[in-house]
Coordinates of C-alpha atoms in Angstrom, one line a residue:
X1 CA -39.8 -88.2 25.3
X2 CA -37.0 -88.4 23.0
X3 CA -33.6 -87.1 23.8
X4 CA -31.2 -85.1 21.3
X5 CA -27.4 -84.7 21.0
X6 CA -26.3 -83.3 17.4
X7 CA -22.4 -83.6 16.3
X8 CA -21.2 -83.0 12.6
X9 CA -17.8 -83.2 11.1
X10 CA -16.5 -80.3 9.0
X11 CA -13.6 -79.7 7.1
X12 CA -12.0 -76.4 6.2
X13 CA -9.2 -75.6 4.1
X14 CA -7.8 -71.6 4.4
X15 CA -5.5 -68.9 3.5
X16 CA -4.4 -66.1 5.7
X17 CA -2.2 -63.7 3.7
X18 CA -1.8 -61.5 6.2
X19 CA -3.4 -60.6 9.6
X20 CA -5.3 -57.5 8.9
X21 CA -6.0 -58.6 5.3
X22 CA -7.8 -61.5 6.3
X23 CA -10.5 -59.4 7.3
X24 CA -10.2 -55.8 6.0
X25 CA -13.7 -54.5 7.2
X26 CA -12.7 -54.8 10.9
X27 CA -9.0 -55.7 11.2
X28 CA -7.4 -53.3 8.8
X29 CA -6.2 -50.3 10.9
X30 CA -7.0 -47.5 8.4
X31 CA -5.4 -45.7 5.6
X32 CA -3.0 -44.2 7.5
X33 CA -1.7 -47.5 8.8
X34 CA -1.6 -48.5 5.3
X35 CA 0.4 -45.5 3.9
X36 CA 3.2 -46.0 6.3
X37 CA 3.2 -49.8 5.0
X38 CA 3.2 -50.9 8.3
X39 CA 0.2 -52.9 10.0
X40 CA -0.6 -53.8 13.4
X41 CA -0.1 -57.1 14.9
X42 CA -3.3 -58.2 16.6
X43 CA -2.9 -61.1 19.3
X44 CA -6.3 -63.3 19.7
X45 CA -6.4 -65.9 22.3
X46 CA -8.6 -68.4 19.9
X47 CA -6.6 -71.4 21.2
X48 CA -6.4 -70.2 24.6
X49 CA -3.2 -68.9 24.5
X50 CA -2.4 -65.6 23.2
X51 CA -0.5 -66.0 19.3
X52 CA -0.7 -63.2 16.7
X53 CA -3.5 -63.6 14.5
X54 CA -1.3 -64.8 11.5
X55 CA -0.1 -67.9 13.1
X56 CA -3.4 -69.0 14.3
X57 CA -4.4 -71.7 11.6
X58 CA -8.7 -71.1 12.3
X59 CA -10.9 -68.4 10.9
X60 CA -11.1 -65.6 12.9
X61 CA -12.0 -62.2 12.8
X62 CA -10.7 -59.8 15.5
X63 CA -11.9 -56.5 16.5
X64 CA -9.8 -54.3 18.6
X65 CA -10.7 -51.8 20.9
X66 CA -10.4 -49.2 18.5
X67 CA -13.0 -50.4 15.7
X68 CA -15.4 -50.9 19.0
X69 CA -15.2 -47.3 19.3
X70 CA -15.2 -46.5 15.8
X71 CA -17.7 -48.3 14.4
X72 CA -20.1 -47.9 17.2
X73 CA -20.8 -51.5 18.4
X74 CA -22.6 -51.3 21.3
X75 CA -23.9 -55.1 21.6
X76 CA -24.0 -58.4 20.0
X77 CA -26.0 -57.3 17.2
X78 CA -23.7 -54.4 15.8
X79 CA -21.4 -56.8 15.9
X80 CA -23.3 -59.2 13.4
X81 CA -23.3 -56.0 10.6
X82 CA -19.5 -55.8 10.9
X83 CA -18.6 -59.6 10.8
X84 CA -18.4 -61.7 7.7
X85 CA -20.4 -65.1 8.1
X86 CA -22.1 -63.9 11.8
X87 CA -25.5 -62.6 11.8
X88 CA -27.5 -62.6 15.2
X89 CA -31.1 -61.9 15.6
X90 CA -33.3 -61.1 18.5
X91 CA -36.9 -61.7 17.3
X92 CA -38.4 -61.0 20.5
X93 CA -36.8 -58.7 22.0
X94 CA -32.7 -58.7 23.7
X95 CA -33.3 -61.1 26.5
X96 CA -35.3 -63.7 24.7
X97 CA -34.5 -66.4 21.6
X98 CA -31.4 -64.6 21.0
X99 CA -29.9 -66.9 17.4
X100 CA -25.8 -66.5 16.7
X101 CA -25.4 -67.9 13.5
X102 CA -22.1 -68.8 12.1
X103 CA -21.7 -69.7 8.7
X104 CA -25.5 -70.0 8.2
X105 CA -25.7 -72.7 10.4
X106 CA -29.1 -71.6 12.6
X107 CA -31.6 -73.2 14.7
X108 CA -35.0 -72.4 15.5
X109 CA -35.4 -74.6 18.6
X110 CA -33.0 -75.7 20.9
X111 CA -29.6 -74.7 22.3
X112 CA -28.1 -71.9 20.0
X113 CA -25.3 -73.7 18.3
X114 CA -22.7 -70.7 18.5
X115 CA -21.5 -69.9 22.1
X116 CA -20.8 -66.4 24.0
X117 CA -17.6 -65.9 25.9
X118 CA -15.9 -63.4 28.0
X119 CA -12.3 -63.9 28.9
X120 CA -12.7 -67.8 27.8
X121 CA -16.1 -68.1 30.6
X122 CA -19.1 -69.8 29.1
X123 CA -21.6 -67.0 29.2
X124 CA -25.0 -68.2 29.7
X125 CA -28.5 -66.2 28.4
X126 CA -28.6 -63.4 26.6
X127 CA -25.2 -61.9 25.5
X128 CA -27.2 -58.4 23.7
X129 CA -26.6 -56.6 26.8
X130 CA -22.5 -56.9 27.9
X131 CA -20.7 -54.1 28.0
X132 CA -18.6 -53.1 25.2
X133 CA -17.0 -50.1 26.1
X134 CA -14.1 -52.1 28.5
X135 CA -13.1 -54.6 26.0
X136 CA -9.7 -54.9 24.6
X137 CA -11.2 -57.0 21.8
X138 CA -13.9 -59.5 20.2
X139 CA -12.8 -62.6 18.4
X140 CA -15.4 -64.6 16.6
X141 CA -13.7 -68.1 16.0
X142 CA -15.4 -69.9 12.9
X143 CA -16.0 -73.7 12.8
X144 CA -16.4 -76.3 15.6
X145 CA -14.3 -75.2 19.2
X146 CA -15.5 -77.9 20.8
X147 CA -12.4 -79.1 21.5
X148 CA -10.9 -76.2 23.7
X149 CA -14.2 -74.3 24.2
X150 CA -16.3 -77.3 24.8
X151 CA -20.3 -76.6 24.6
X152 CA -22.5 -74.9 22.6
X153 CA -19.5 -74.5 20.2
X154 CA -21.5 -76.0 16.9
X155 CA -20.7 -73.9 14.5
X156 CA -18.1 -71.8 16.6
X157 CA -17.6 -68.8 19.6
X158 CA -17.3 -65.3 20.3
X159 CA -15.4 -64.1 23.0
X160 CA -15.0 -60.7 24.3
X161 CA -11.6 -60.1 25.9
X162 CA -12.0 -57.7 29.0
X163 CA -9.2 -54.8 28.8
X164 CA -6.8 -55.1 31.0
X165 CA -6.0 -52.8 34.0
X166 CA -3.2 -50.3 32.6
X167 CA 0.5 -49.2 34.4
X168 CA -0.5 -45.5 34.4
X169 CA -3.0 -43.5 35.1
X170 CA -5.7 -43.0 32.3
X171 CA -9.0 -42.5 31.9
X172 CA -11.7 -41.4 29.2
X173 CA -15.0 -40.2 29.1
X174 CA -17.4 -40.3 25.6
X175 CA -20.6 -39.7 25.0
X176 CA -23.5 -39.9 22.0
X177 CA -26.3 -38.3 21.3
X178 CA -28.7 -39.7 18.1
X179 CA -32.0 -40.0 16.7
X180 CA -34.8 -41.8 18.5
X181 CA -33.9 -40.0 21.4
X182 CA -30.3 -41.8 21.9
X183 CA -28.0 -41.2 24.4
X184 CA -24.9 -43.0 25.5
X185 CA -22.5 -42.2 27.8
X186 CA -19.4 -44.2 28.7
X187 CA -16.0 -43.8 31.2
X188 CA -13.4 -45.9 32.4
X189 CA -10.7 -45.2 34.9
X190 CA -7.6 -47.6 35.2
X191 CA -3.8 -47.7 36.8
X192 CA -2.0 -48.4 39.9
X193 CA -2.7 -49.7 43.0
X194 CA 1.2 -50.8 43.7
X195 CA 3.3 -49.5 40.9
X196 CA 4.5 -53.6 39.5
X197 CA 1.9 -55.4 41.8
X198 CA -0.8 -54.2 42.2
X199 CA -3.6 -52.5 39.2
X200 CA -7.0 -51.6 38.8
X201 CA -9.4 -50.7 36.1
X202 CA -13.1 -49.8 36.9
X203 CA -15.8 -48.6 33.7
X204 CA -19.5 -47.7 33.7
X205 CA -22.0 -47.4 30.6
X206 CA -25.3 -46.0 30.2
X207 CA -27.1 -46.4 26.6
X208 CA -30.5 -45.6 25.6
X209 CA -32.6 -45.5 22.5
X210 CA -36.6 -44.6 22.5
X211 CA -39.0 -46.9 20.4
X212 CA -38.8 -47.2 16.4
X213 CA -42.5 -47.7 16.4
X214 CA -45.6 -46.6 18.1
X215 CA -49.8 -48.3 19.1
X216 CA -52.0 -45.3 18.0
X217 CA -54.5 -47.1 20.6
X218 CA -52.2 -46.4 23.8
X219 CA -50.6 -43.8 22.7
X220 CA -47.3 -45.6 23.2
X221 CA -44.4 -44.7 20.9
X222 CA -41.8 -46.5 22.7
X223 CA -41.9 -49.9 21.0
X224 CA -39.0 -51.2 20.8
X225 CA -37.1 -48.9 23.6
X226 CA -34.2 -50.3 25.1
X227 CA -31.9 -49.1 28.2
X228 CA -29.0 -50.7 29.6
X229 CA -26.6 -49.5 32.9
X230 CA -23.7 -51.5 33.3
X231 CA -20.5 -51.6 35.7
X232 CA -17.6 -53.4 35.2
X233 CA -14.2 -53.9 38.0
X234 CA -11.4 -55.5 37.7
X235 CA -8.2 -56.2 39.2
X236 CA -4.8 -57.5 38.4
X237 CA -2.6 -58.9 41.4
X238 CA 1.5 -59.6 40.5
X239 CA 2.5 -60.7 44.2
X240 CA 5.4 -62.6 42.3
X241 CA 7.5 -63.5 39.4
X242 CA 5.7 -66.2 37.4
X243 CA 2.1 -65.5 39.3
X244 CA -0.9 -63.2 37.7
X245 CA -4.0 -63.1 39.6
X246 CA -7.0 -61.3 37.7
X247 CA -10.3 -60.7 39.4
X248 CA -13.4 -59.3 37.6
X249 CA -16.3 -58.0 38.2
X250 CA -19.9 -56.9 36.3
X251 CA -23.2 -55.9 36.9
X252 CA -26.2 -54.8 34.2
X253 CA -29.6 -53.7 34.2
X254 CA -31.7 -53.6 31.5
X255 CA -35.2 -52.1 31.2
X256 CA -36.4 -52.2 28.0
X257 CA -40.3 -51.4 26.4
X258 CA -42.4 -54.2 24.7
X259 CA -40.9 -55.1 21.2
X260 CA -43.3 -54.4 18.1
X261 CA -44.8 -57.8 17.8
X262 CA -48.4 -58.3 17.0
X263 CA -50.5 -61.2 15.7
X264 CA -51.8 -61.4 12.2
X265 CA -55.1 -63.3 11.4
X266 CA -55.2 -66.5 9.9
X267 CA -57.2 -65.1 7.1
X268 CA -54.4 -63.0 5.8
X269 CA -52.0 -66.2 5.4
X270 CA -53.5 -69.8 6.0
X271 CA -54.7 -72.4 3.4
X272 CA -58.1 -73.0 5.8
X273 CA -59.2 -72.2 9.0
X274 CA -60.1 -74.3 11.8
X275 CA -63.7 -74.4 12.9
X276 CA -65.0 -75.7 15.7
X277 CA -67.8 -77.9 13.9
X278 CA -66.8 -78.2 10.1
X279 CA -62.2 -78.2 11.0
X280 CA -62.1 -79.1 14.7
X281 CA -58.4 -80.2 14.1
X282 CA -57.3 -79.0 11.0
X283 CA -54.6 -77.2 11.0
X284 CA -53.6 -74.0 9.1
X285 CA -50.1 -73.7 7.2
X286 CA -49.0 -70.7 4.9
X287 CA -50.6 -70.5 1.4
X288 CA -48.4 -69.4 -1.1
X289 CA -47.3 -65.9 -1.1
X290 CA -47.9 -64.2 2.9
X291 CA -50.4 -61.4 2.2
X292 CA -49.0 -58.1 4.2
X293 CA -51.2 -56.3 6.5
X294 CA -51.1 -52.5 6.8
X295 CA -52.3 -52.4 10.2
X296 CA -52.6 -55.2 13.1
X297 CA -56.5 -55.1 14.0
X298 CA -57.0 -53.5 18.1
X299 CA -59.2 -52.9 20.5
X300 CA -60.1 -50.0 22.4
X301 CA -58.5 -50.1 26.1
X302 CA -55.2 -48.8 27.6
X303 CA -52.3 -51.3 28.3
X304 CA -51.7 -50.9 32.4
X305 CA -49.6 -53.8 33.0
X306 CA -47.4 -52.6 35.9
X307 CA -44.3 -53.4 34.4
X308 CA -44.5 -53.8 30.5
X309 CA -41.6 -54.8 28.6
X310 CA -38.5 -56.8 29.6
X311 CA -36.9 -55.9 33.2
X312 CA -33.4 -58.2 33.4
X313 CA -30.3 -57.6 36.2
X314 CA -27.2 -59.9 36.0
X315 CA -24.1 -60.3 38.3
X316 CA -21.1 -62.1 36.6
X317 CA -17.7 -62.9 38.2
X318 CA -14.6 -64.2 36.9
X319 CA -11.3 -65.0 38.7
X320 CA -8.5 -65.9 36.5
X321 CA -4.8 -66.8 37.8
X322 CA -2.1 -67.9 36.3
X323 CA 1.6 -69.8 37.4
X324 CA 4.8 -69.7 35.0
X325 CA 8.0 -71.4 35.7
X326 CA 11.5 -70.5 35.2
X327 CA 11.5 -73.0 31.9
X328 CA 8.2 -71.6 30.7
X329 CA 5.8 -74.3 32.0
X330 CA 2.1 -72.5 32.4
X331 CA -0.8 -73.5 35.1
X332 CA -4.1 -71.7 34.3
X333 CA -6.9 -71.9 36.7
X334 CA -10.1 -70.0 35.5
X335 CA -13.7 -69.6 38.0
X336 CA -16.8 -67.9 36.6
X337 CA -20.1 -67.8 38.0
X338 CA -23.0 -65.7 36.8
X339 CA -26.5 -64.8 38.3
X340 CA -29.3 -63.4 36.1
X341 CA -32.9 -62.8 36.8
X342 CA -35.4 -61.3 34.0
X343 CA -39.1 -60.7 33.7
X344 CA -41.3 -60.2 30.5
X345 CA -44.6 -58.5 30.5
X346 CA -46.4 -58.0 27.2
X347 CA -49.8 -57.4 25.9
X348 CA -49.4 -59.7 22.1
X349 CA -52.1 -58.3 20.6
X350 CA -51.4 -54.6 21.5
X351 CA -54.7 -54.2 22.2
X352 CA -53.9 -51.9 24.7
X353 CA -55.8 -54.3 26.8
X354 CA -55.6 -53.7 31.0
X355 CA -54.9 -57.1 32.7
X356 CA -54.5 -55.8 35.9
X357 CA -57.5 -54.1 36.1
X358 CA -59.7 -57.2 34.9
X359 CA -62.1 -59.0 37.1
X360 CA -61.6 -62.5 37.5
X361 CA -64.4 -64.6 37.6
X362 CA -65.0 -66.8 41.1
X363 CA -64.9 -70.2 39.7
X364 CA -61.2 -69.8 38.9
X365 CA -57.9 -70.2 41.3
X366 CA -55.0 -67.8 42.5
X367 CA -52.6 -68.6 39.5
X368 CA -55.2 -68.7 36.7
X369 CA -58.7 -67.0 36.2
X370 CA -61.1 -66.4 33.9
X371 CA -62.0 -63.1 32.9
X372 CA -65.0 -61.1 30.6
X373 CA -62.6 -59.6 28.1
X374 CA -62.5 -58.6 24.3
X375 CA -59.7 -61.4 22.7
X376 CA -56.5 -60.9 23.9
X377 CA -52.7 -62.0 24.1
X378 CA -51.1 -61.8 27.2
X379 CA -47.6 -63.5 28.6
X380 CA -46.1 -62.8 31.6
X381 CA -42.8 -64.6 31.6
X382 CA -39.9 -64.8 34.5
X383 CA -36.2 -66.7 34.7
X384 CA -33.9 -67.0 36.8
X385 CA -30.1 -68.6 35.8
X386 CA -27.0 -69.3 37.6
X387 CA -23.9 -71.1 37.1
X388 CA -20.3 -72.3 38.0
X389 CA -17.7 -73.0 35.8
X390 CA -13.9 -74.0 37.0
X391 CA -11.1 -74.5 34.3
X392 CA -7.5 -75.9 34.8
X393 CA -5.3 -76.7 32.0
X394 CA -1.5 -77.0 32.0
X395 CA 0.8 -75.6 29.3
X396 CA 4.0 -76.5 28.2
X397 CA 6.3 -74.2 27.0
X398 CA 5.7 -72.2 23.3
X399 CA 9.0 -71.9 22.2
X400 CA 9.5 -75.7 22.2
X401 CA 9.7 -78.1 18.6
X402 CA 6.9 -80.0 20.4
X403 CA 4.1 -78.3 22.4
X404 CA 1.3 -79.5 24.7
X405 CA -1.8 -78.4 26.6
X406 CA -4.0 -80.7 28.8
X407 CA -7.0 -79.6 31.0
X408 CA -10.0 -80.6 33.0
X409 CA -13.6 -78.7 32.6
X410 CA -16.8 -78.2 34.9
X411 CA -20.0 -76.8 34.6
X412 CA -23.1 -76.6 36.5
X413 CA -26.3 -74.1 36.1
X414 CA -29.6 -74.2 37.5
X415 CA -32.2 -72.7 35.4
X416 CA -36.0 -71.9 36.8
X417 CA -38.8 -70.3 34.2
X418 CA -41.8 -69.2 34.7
X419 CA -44.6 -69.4 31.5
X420 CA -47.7 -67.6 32.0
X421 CA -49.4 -67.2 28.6
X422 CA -52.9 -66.5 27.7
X423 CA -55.5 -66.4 25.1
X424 CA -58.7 -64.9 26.3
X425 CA -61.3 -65.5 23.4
X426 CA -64.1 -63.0 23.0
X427 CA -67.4 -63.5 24.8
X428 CA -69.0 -62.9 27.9
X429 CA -67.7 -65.5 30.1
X430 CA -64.6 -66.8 28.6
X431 CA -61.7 -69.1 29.9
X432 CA -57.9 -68.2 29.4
X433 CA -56.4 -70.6 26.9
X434 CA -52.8 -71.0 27.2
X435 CA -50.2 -72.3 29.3
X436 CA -49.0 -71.7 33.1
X437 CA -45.8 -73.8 34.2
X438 CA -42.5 -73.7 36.0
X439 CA -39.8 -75.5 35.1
X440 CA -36.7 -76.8 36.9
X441 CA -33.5 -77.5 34.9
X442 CA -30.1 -78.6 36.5
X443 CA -27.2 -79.2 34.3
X444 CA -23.8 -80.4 34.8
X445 CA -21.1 -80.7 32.2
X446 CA -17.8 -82.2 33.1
X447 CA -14.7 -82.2 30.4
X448 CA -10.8 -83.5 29.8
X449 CA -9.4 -81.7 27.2
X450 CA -5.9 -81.6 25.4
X451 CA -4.2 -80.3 22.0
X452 CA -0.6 -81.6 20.7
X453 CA 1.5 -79.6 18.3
X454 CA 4.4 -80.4 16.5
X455 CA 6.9 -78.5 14.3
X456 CA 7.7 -81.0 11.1
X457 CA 10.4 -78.0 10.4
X458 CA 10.1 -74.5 9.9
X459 CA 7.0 -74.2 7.3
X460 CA 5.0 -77.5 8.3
X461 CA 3.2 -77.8 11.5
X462 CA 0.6 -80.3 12.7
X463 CA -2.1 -80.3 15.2
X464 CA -4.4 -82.9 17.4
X465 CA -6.8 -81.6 19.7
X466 CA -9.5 -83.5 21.6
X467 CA -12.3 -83.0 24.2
X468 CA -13.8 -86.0 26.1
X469 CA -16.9 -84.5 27.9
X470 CA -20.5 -85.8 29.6
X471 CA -23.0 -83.5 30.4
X472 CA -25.9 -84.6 32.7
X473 CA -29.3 -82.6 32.6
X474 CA -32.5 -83.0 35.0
X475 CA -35.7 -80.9 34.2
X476 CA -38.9 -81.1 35.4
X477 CA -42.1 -78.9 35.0
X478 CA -45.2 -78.3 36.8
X479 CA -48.8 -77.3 35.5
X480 CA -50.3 -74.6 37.5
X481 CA -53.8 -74.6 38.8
X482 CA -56.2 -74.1 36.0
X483 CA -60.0 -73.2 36.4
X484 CA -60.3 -74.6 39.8
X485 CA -58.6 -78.1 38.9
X486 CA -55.4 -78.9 40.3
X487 CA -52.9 -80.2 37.7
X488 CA -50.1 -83.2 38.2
X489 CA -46.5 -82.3 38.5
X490 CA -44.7 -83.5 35.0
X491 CA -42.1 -86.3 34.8
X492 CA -38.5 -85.4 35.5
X493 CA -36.8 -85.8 32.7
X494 CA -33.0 -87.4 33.0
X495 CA -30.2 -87.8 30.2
X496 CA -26.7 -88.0 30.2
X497 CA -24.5 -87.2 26.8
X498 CA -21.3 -88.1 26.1
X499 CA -19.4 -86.5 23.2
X500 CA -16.0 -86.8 21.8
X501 CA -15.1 -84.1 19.8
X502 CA -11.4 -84.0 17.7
X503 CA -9.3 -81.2 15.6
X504 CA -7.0 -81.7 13.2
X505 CA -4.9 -79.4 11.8
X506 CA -2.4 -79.2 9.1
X507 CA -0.4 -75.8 8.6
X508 CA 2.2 -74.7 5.8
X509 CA 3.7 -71.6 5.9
X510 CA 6.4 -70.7 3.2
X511 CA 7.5 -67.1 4.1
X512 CA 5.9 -64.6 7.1
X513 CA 3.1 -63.3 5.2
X514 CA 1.9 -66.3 3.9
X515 CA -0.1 -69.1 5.8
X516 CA -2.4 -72.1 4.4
X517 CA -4.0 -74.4 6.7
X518 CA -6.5 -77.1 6.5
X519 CA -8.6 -78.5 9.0
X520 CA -11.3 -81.2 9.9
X521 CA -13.1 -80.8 13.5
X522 CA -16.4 -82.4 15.1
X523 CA -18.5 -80.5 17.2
X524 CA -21.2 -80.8 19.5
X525 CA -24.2 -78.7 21.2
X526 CA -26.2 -79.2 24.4
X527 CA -28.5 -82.5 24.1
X528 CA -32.1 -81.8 25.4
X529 CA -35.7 -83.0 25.6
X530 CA -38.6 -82.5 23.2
X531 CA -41.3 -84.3 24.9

């Protein structure tokens, strides 16, 4: 067993000219905006505060509301084709190995090392399926944010800022129709409860797209479907001068068909084979230049898994409330919890093969048989998440030479997986090869925090921030039953990771539409075990 825990150093030196030229793709507001010579001021809350974007000495690009709309990002992944330096994949489909890169720093195993966000709250799994239509904006914060964001913050965040509920009355219902049988449909509703006190805002979302590709064996041309339903409520309680109480409120559904993924022989890419007299062990690496296959080679049956594809519900919460004094002194408490369940069904090969039709063969147990089948790929996969995450921090106030934030961090998520892939090899009686486990994982992260900023006069500023955090992990798996044997539970892993992560930051700003800043930040991602 060896334990892992990855920090790295960076340092940055920028120029921000002005806020929607720092990014024109996304933050410029349009031709019209630029013939009247007049530009929007977009607030971002990258340093958990809201500051126009000009004066926030990071890289960030901002999308409003409006671009949403415009451009038509509907997910995590539209996203990525808008936003300079972000690219995120989903190789196998939305609710699995889902990559945010930032500044080309990826990963193939292990925790991602860019983080999701909504309204500052850790999102855990998959973040290809949250809502877009009630957001007031997305930031993607470049660089470590370790220090105010705290995990999974490597190579930076992305957080999607929830609207909020409006004074008035309004409302807005859009729909699109497309190729590949597309159709999305979104509304909103939002005003007052108790005109001053008390507002709400309530939205629902319903996007579909059919398959890109199609298994002439099957007859499937749904590959690659996805659907999501999603509703999102929210409300804003003023009972009092200084106090702002937001609650908030989602639920989603995905059902979504099997990705096109197939598997490629050996021949077509390897250097050698293994054999099972001549290469027991060898093992088989690309040679050269990957040969391209027209056609993945199938069999001859229909696929009748009961549920193929990728079936995934998740509940997230959020309650938010915030105390200002007279003198401008800010208390900010901030609860999330989240609850998501998915299953994954899918036939690898796309042989069309019919596993739940199959008779098993006596020898073998409840969890795992064997079975007289042509060679197949099967994986039946299931997980189950939740978490709790409380936030105070304490604020003094902005218009002050000298400014301060400190704050205290908690974490905890449970995490339970289910594997159930299998190989079934061609013959008469054959033996699944593959691998049938559950896992248990418990993490709990706990963090101080703090940032001090100081005003050397009007065009020099300087910032420290710091985050002192230990995050505990506990996982254990167990092997399930194979071919009549019972198997021994694995060892429970245990490691605890400490991290210290700082920001510096030196700012100079000679007029208002000029801003330079230089920076040099750690940051740090989940540790983990790979053994």
């Amino acid at each position: 067993m060896k334990k892992t825990n990855l920090k790295y150093p960076a340092l940055s030196i920028a120029m921000a000219v002005a806020s929607a030229l720092a990014t024109p793709a996304v933050a410029q507001q349009g031709a019209n905006a630029a013939d009247d010579l007049a530009l929007e001021e977009i607030v971002v809350t990258a340093r958990k505060r809201e500051e126009s974007l000009q004066d926030v000495p990071l890289t960030v690009t901002a999308v409003t509301a409006t671009q949403i709309a415009e451009l038509g990002i509907k997910d995590s992944r539209d996203l990525a084709l808008f936003t300079p330096g972000f690219s995120n994949v989903t190789s196998f489909g939305r609710n699995s190995s889902e990559r945010p890169t930032i500044r080309g720093q990826s990963n193939i195993l292990g925790a991602a090392n860019a983080a999701y966000f909504v309204d500052g709250v850790y999102l855990t799994g998959s973040a290809s399926n949250t809502e877009t239509a009630n957001l007031e904006r997305i930031e993607v914060i470049k660089g470590p944010q370790a220090a105010l964001f705290g995990r999974a913050t490597f190579a930076g965040a992305i957080n999607y800022v929830t609207r909020k509920p409006s004074e008035e009355l309004t409302g807005q219902v859009t729909g699109t129709v497309g190729q590949f049988d597309q159709k999305d449909v979104t509304a909103f509703l939002s005003g007052p409860i108790i005109d001053g006190k008390l507002n709400f805002y309530i939205s629902g979302t319903h996007t579909e797209i059919g398959g890109f590709y199609n298994n002439p064996l099957d007859s499937r041309d749904d590959l690659g479907a996805e659907q999501t339903d999603a509703v999102t409520g929210k409300l804003r309680w003023r009972p009092a001068e200084g106090i702002d109480i937001t609650a908030l409120v989602t639920y989603a559904e995905d059902k979504d068909a099997p990705p096109a993924l197939g598997l490629q022989g050996r021949e077509y890419n390897n250097c050698q084979l293994n054999d099972p007299v001549l290469r027991p062990r060898s093992r088989g690496y690309y040679c050269g230049v990957v040969q391209p296959i027209e056609k993945l080679s199938i069999g001859a049956l229909t696929d009748q898994m009961p549920n193929p594809g990728t079936r995934r519900d998740r509940v997230r919460g959020a309650l938010t409330a915030s105390f200002t004094t007279s003198s401008g002194y800010e208390l900010v408490s901030t609860t999330g919890y989240s609850e998501e369940n998915y299953e994954v069904q899918i036939d690898v090969s796309y042989g069309g093969y019919d596993f739940g039709q199959l008779t098993p063969v006596p020898v073998a147990t409840a969890f795992t048989a064997q079975w007289t089948t042509p060679g197949a790929f099967q994986r039946i996969n299931g997980e189950e998440r939740r978490d709790l995450s409380q936030e105070v921090r304490l604020s003094s106030p902005v218009d002050r030479k000298l400014r301060w934030t400190v704050g205290a961090y908690y974490f905890a998520a449970a995490d339970d997986f289910v594997r159930d892939d299998k190989i079934y090899r061609t013959g008469a009686l054959i033996v699944p090869n593959g691998a049938s486990s559950l896992t248990y994982r418990d993490i709990k992260n706990t963090a101080t925090f703090g940032s001090l900023e100081y005003d050397i006069n009007d065009q020099w500023t300087v910032t420290a921030e710091a985050r002192q955090a230990e995050e505990k992990i506990e996982q254990q798996s167990f092997a399930f039953p194979t071919n009549g044997v019972e198997r021994v539970p694995g060892r429970i892993f245990n490691g605890t990771f400490t991290s210290y992560t700082p920001r510096f930051t030196l700012r100079y700003k000679p007029n208002d539409d000029l801003s330079l800043f230089a920076n040099y930040a750690q940051g740090t991602k989940p540790g983990g075990f790979n053994g």
